[in-house]
Coordinates of C-alpha atoms in Angstrom, one line a residue:
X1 CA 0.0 0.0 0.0
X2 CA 2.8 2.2 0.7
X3 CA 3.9 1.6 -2.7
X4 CA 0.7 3.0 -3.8
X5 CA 0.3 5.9 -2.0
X6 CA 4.2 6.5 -3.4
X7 CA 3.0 6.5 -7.2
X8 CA -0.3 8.7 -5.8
X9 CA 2.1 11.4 -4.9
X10 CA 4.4 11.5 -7.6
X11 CA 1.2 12.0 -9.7
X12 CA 0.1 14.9 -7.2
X13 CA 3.6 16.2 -7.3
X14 CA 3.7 16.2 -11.0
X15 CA 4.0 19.9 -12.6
X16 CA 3.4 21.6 -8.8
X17 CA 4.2 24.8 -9.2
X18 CA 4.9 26.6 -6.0
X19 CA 4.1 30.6 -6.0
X20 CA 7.2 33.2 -5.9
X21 CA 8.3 34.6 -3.0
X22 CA 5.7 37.6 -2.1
X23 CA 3.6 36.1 -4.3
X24 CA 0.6 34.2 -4.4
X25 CA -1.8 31.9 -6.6
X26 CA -4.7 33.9 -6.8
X27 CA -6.3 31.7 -9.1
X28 CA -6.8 28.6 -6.0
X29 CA -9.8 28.8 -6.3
X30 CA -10.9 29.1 -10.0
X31 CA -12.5 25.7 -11.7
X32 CA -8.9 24.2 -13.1
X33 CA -7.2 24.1 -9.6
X34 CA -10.6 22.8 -7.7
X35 CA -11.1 20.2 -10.2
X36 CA -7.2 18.9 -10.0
X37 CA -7.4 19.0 -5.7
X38 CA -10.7 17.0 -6.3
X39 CA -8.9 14.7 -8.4
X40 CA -6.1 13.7 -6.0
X41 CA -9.0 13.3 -3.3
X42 CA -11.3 10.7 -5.5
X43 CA -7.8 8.7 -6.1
X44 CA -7.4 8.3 -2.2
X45 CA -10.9 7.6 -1.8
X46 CA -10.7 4.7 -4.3
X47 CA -7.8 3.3 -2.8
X48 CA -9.2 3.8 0.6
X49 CA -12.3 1.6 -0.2
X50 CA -10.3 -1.0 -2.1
X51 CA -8.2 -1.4 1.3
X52 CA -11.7 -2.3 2.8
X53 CA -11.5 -6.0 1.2
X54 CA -7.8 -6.9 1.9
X55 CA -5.9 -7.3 4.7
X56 CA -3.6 -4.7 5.2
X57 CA -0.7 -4.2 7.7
X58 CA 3.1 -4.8 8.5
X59 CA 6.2 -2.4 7.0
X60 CA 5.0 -2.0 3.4
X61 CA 1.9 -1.0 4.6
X62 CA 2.9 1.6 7.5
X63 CA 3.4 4.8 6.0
X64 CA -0.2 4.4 4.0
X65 CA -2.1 3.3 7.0
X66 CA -0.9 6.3 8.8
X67 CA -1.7 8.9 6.1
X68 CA -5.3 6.8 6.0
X69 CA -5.8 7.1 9.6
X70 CA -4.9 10.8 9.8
X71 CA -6.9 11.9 7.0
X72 CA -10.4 9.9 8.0
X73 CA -13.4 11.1 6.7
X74 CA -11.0 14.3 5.3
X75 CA -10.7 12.5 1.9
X76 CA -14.4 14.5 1.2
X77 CA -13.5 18.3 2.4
X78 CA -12.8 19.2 -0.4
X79 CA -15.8 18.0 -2.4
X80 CA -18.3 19.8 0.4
X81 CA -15.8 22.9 0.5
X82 CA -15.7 23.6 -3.3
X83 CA -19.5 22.8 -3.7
X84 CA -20.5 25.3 -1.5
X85 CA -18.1 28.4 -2.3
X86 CA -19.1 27.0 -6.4
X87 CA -22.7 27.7 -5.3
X88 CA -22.7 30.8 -3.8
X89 CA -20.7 32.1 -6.4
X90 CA -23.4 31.2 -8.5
X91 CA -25.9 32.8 -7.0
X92 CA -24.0 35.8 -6.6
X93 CA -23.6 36.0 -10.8
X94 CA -26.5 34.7 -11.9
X95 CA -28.8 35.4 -9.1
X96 CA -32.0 33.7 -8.3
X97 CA -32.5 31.9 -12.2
X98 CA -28.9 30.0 -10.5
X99 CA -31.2 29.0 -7.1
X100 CA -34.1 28.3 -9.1
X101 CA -32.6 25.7 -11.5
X102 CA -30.9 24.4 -7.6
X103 CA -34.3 21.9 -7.4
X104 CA -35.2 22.0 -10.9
X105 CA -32.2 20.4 -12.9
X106 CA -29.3 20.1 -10.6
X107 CA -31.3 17.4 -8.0
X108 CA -32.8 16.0 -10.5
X109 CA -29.8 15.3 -12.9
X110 CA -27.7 14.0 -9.5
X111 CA -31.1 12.1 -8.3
X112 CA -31.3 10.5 -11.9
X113 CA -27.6 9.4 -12.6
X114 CA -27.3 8.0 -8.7
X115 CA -30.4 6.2 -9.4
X116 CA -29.1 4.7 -12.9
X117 CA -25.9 3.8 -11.2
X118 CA -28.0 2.0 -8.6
X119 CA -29.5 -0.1 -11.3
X120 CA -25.9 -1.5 -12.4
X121 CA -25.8 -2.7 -8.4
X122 CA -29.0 -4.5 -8.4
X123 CA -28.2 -6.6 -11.5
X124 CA -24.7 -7.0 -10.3
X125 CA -26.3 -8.0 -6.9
X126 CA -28.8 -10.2 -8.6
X127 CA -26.0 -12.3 -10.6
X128 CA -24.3 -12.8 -7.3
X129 CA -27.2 -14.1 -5.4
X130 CA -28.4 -10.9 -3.5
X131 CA -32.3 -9.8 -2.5
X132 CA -33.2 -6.9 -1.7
X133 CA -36.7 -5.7 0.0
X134 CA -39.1 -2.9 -1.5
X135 CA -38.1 -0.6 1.5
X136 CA -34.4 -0.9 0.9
X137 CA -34.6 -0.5 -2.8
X138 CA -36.4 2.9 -2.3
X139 CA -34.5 4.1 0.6
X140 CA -31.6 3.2 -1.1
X141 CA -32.8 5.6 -4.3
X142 CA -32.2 8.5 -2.3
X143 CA -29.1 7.5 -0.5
X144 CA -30.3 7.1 2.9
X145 CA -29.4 3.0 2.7
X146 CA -27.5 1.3 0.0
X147 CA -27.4 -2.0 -1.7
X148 CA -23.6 -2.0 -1.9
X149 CA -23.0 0.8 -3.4
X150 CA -21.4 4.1 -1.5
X151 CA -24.4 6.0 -0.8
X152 CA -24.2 8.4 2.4
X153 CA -22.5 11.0 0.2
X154 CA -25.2 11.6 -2.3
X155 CA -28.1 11.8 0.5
X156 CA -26.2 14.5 2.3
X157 CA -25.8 16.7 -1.8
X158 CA -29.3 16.2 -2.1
X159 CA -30.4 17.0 1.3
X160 CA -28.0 20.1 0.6
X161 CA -29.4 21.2 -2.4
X162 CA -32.9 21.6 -0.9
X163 CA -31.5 23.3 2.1
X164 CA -29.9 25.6 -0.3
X165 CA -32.8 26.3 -2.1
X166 CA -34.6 27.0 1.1
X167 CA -32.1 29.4 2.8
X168 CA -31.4 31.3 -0.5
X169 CA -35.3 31.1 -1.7
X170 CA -35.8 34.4 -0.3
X171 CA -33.5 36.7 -3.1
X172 CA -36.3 36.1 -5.7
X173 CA -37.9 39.0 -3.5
X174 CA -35.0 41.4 -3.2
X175 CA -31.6 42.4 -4.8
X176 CA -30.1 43.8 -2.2
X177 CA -27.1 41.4 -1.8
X178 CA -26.9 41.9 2.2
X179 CA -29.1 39.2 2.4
X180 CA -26.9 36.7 1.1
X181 CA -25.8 36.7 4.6
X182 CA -28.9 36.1 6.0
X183 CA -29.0 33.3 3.7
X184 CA -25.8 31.8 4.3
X185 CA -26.9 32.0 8.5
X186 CA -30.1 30.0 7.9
X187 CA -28.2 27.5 5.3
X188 CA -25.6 27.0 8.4
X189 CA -28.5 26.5 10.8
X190 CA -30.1 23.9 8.8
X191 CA -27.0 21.7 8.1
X192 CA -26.3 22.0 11.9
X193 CA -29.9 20.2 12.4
X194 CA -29.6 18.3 9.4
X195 CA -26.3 16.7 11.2
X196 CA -28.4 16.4 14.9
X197 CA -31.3 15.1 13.0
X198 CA -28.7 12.2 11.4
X199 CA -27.0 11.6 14.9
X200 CA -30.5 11.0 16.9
X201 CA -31.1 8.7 14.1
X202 CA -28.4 6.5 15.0
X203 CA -26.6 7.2 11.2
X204 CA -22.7 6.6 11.7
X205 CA -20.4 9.5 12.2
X206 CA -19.0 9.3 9.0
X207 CA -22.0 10.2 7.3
X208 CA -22.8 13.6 8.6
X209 CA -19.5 14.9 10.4
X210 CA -18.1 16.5 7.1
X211 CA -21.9 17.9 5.9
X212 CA -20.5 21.6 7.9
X213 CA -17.4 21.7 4.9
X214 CA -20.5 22.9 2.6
X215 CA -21.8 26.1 4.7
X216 CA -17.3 26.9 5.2
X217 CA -17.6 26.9 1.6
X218 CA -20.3 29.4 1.2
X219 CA -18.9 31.7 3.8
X220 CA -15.6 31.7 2.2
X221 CA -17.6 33.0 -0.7
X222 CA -19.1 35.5 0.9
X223 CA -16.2 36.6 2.7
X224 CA -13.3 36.1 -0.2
X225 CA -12.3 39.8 -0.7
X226 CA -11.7 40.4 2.9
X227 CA -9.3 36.7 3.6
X228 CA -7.6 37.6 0.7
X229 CA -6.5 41.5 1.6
X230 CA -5.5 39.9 5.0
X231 CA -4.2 36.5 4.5
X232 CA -2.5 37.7 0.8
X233 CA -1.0 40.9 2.4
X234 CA 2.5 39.4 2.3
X235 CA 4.1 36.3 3.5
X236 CA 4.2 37.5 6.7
X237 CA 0.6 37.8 7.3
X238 CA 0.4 34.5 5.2
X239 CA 2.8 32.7 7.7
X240 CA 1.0 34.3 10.5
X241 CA -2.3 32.9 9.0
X242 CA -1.1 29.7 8.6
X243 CA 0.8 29.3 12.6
X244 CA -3.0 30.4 13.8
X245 CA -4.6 27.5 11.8
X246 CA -1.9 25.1 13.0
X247 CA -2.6 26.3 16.0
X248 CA -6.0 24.8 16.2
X249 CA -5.4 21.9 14.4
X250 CA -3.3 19.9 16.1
X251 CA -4.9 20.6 19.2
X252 CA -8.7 20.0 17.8
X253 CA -7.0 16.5 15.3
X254 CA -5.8 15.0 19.1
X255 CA -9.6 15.6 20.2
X256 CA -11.5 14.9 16.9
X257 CA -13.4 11.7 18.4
X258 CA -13.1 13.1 22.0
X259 CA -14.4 16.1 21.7
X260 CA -17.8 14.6 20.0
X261 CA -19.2 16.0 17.1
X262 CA -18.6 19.6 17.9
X263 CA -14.4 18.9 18.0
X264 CA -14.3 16.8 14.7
X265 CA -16.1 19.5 13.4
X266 CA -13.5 22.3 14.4
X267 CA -10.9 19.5 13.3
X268 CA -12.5 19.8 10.0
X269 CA -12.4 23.1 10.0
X270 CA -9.0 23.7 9.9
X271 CA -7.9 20.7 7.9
X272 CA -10.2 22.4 5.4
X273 CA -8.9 25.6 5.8
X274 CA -5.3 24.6 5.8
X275 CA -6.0 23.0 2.6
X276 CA -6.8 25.9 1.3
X277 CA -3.9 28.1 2.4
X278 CA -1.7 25.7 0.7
X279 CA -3.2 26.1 -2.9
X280 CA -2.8 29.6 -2.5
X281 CA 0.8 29.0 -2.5
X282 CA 1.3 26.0 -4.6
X283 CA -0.6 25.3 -7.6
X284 CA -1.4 21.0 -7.8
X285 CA -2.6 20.6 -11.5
X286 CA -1.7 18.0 -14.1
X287 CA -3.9 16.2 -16.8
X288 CA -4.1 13.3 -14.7
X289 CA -5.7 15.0 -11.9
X290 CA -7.7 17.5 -13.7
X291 CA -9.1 13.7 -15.8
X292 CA -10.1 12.2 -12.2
X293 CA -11.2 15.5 -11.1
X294 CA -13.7 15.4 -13.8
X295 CA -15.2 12.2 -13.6
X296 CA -15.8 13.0 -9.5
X297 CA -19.3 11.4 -9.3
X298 CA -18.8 8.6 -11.9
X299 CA -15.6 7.0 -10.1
X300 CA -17.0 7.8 -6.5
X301 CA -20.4 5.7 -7.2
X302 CA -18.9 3.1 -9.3
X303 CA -16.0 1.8 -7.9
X304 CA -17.6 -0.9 -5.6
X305 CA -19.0 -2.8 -9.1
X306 CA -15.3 -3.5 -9.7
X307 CA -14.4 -4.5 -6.2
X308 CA -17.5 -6.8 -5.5
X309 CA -16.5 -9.2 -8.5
X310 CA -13.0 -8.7 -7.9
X311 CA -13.5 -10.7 -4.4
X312 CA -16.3 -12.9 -5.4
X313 CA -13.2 -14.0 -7.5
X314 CA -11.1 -14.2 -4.3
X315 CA -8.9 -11.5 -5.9
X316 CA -8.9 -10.0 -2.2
X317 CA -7.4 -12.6 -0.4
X318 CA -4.8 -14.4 -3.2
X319 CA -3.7 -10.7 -4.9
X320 CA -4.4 -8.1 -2.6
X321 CA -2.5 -5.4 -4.6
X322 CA -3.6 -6.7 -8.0
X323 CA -7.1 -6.3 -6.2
X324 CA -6.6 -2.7 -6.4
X325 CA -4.9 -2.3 -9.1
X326 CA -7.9 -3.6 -11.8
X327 CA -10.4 -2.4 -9.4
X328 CA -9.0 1.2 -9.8
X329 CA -8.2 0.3 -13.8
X330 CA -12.2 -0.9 -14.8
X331 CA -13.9 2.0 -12.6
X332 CA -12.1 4.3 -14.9
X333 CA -13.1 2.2 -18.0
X334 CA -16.2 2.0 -16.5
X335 CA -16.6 6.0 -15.3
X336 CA -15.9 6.9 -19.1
X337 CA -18.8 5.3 -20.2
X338 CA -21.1 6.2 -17.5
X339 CA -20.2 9.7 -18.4
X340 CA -20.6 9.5 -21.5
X341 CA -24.0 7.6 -21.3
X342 CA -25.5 10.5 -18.4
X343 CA -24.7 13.2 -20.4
X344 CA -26.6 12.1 -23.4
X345 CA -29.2 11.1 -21.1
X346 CA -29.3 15.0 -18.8
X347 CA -28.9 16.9 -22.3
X348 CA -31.8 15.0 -23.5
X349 CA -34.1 16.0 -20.1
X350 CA -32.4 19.1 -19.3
X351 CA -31.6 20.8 -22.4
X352 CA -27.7 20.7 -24.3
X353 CA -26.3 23.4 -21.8
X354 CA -26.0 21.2 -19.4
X355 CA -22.8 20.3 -17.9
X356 CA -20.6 17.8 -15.7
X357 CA -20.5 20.0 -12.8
X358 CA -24.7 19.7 -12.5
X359 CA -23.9 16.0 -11.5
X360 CA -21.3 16.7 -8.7
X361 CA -21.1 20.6 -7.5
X362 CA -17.7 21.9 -7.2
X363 CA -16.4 25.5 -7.6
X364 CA -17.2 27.8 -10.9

């Protein structure tokens, strides 16, 4: 595995260009960058699922379980971040028309694609010997339970997309653009019930202790011009920036499970946050991550398809590594065609505007 996580960071490492001294990427957040950072995170998440069938452990398998265990649910921040600054920026070009088509095309299009992926588990399920109940095949359409496919991610986007439209409904009655604000407040107040609501339910951690990453996002969007006059100042008041962040996350990563849900959210906070003080001095883009980067939604809800057949084979247990290795190898085969086949299928509903970034949010 460490192996693995070697050739995963010579492809991050690949064409980095770190900003001049004084000087800054200003462009971290525009759609190229976002899209590349996504990218290296959907390669760690595949791997981190593929480790989920093998036995892992020993010296060759050290340094990745380490960088696994650090990271935790951390492999999605970026995903939540970058959806929600994407969002509001939206909004703040294009208005309500952007909030509007929020529940008319951009639930719909994710809602439709998940659910078409869902059919490919069903047969695959079926040819394996798998049942499923009524219940469970409609709870599992909107995410809430699965029938082995990853799920918990696209209940929380849809669940955000109608909190969205609720908090930001209000614009279609007024320009004035202070009440973005007001939105932005209510949009944080409804994730933060939205992830009690999931905790009284008995849901597990992982599925709701990341969901805060999208309301960062949107604040970060609202509040851009003035992070950036303090933060890109100099390289003092960048350094400065970047001690106060460390400053809470080490303390908040040593309390993450501790500190219940309210430390691994402050954890998340500044993981996210340091993230994003790093882009703004080195730039992480390459074709390889800008292709994965693309193809977000695709590889993240197919990979498991692979995996299942891959140890129904016994591939797990006689070729662990050569489990992941074609595992990671036919998602991509397989994420180029679902692509392909969902975009003919949303231009065809939604009109020929439409675009990969309606599937899976990320940043403008």
């Amino acid at each position: 595995m460490t192996a693995i996580l070697f050739v995963v960071i010579l492809i991050v490492v690949n064409q980095m260009k770190p900003a001049k001294e004084g000087e800054f990427h200003r462009d971290y957040l525009c759609k190229e960058k976002t899209t590349a950072i996504n990218g290296i995170f959907v390669i760690l998440i595949v791997i981190s699922h593929a480790k989920q069938y093998i036995d892992i452990g020993g010296i060759y398998d050290d340094a990745y379980i380490a960088v696994s265990t650090h990271l935790n649910q951390m492999v999605v921040a970026s995903f939540l971040f970058y959806s929600g600054y994407g969002m509001m920026e939206s909004v703040k070009k294009k208005k309500f028309d952007y909030v509007k088509s929020v529940m008319t095309k951009r639930f719909w299009i994710l809602f439709i694609n998940f659910n078409l992926a869902l059919c490919l588990y069903y047969v695959e399920g079926r040819l394996l010997g798998k049942t499923y109940t009524v219940k469970k095949l409609i709870l599992s359409s909107f995410g809430w339970e699965s029938i082995g496919n990853s799920s918990w991610y696209v209940f929380a986007i849809l669940s955000l997309y109608i909190m969205f439209f609720v908090a930001f409904f209000i614009i279609r009655f007024t320009d004035n653009t202070k009440i973005y604000y007001v939105s932005a407040l209510f949009l944080t107040l409804f994730i933060i019930a939205f992830v009690y609501f999931e905790m009284k339910m008995g849901r597990s951690r992982y599925t709701y202790n990341t969901v805060i990453l999208f309301a960062l996002g949107v604040w970060w969007s609202l509040l851009k011009n003035i992070i950036e006059k303090i933060v890109m100042k100099n390289d003092i008041t960048y350094l400065i920036t970047v001690a106060l962040v460390l400053g809470v996350y080490f303390p908040a990563y040593f309390r993450r499970w501790s500190g219940g849900i309210e430390g691994y959210t402050v954890w998340a906070i500044a993981f996210t946050v340091c993230m994003i003080l790093v882009t703004m001095k080195i730039s992480f883009f390459n074709p390889i991550l800008s292709w994965f980067g693309k193809h977000v939604f695709s590889i993240y809800i197919l990979q498991r398809l692979p995996m299942y057949i891959f140890e129904y084979l016994g591939y797990n247990e006689s070729h662990k590594y050569m489990f992941i290795i074609c595992s990671f190898a036919v998602t991509v085969v397989l994420a180029v065609i679902f692509d392909k086949f969902t975009t003919m299928i949303s231009k065809r509903l939604f009109g020929k505007n439409i675009r990969k970034k309606s599937v899976v949010p990320q940043s403008v």
